[in-house]
Coordinates of C-alpha atoms in Angstrom, one line a residue:
M1 CA 93.8 87.1 82.2
S2 CA 91.0 88.0 80.3
R3 CA 88.6 89.8 83.0
Y4 CA 89.1 92.0 86.5
I5 CA 86.6 91.9 89.3
A6 CA 87.4 95.4 91.4
V7 CA 85.4 95.2 94.7
C8 CA 85.0 99.0 94.1
E9 CA 85.7 102.3 91.3
A10 CA 88.4 103.1 93.4
V11 CA 89.7 99.3 93.3
A12 CA 88.7 99.9 89.1
R13 CA 90.8 102.8 88.9
E14 CA 93.9 101.2 90.9
L15 CA 93.5 98.5 88.1
E16 CA 93.9 100.8 85.1
S17 CA 96.7 102.5 86.5
A18 CA 98.4 99.7 86.8
G19 CA 97.9 99.3 82.8
V20 CA 94.6 97.1 83.0
E21 CA 92.5 98.5 80.0
R22 CA 89.1 99.2 81.6
E23 CA 87.3 97.2 79.5
R24 CA 89.0 94.7 81.0
I25 CA 87.7 95.2 84.4
R26 CA 84.1 94.8 86.0
V27 CA 82.8 96.5 89.3
V28 CA 81.3 94.1 91.4
P29 CA 80.4 95.8 95.5
S30 CA 80.7 94.7 97.9
A31 CA 77.1 93.9 99.8
V32 CA 75.0 94.4 103.1
E33 CA 71.7 93.0 103.8
M34 CA 70.9 95.9 105.5
E35 CA 67.7 94.3 107.0
R36 CA 69.3 92.7 109.2
F37 CA 70.8 95.6 110.8
E38 CA 67.5 97.3 111.1
A39 CA 66.8 96.3 114.5
A40 CA 70.0 97.0 115.9
R41 CA 69.8 100.7 114.4
R42 CA 66.5 101.1 116.1
A43 CA 68.3 99.5 119.5
R44 CA 70.9 101.9 119.8
A45 CA 68.3 104.6 119.0
D46 CA 66.2 104.1 121.8
R47 CA 68.9 102.7 123.8
R48 CA 69.4 105.9 126.6
D49 CA 69.6 103.4 129.5
G50 CA 73.2 104.1 130.9
R51 CA 74.9 100.7 130.1
A52 CA 78.7 101.0 130.5
P53 CA 80.4 101.6 127.1
V54 CA 80.5 98.5 124.8
V55 CA 83.5 98.5 122.5
M56 CA 82.9 95.7 119.8
M57 CA 85.8 94.4 117.0
V58 CA 84.8 91.9 113.9
G59 CA 87.3 90.1 112.8
N60 CA 89.4 86.7 112.5
F61 CA 92.7 86.5 114.7
S62 CA 95.6 87.2 112.3
P63 CA 98.3 89.8 113.7
I64 CA 97.4 91.8 110.8
K65 CA 93.8 92.3 111.9
G66 CA 94.7 94.3 114.8
H67 CA 93.5 92.6 117.4
E68 CA 97.1 93.5 119.9
V69 CA 97.0 97.5 119.0
L70 CA 92.9 97.0 120.5
L71 CA 93.8 95.3 123.4
R72 CA 96.4 98.0 124.2
A73 CA 93.9 101.0 123.5
A74 CA 91.9 99.2 125.8
G75 CA 94.6 99.4 128.7
I76 CA 94.5 102.7 127.9
V77 CA 90.9 103.4 127.8
I78 CA 90.2 101.9 130.9
R79 CA 92.6 103.2 133.7
E80 CA 90.6 106.6 132.8
R81 CA 87.2 104.5 132.4
P82 CA 87.3 100.6 134.3
D83 CA 83.5 100.1 133.3
V84 CA 83.9 99.1 129.7
R85 CA 83.9 96.7 127.6
F86 CA 85.9 94.8 124.2
R87 CA 84.4 91.6 122.9
L88 CA 86.4 90.8 120.0
V89 CA 84.2 88.4 117.2
G90 CA 85.9 86.6 115.2
R91 CA 87.5 82.8 114.3
R92 CA 90.0 81.8 116.3
T93 CA 89.6 85.0 119.2
E94 CA 90.6 82.9 122.1
A95 CA 93.8 82.0 120.7
L96 CA 94.4 85.9 122.6
A97 CA 93.3 84.1 126.4
G98 CA 97.1 84.6 126.7
V99 CA 98.4 88.0 126.0
V100 CA 94.6 89.3 127.5
R101 CA 95.3 87.6 130.4
G102 CA 99.2 89.0 130.4
M103 CA 97.9 92.5 130.4
G104 CA 95.7 92.3 133.3
L105 CA 92.7 93.1 130.8
S106 CA 90.7 89.3 131.7
R107 CA 87.5 91.7 133.2
H108 CA 87.5 93.6 130.8
V109 CA 87.3 91.7 127.5
D110 CA 85.0 89.1 126.5
L111 CA 86.9 86.7 123.7
L112 CA 83.4 86.0 121.6
G113 CA 85.0 83.5 119.1
E114 CA 83.5 82.7 115.5
R115 CA 79.2 84.1 116.2
W116 CA 76.9 84.2 113.5
D117 CA 74.9 86.8 115.3
I118 CA 76.8 90.0 114.7
S119 CA 74.1 92.0 114.3
E120 CA 72.6 91.1 117.8
L121 CA 76.1 91.6 119.1
L122 CA 76.5 95.5 117.5
A123 CA 73.3 96.2 118.9
Q124 CA 74.6 95.6 122.5
S125 CA 77.7 98.0 121.3
H126 CA 78.1 101.3 121.7
I127 CA 81.8 101.8 119.2
F128 CA 82.8 99.4 116.8
A129 CA 87.0 99.2 116.4
M130 CA 87.9 98.0 113.4
P131 CA 92.7 98.0 114.2
S132 CA 93.4 96.4 111.0
L133 CA 97.0 97.3 109.5
Q134 CA 96.0 96.7 106.1
E135 CA 93.5 95.6 104.2
G136 CA 93.0 92.9 101.7
I137 CA 90.5 94.4 99.5
G138 CA 89.3 97.9 98.7
S139 CA 85.5 99.0 99.6
A140 CA 85.4 102.2 99.2
N141 CA 86.7 105.4 98.2
P142 CA 90.2 106.0 99.9
V143 CA 89.4 108.6 102.9
S144 CA 92.2 110.9 103.9
P145 CA 91.7 112.5 108.3
S146 CA 91.4 116.3 107.9
K147 CA 94.2 117.5 110.0
K148 CA 93.6 120.6 112.3

């Protein structure tokens, strides 16, 4: 292989530590069109409507993405806050319908499938959840939680 592409400096350093010469590595950062999310940001800043909290997860259904982890957490949250809604967005999330029913969460969980209006859905959400057990591509420097 003549060249390697890293999505961030942290990945470039990992490649270097694995023995790849720095001259063979190019960093091409992931990009997000922030303008698409401006309306969502404004809507969140203006929202004080007392609506029930909405927790949203975006990710194609795959065991490694942690959908079932979020559903187990939803069961715990709903015991304390039965008004909270959980929205799972992504290809094949509908495959979780049996799991949702079996956990007794049908009234609290929306399985929205593949969607292209993510910025609008985010504007309707209060919390974004990312329960992935592992991600294949780094997009930022590693962060460790602090201990108190």
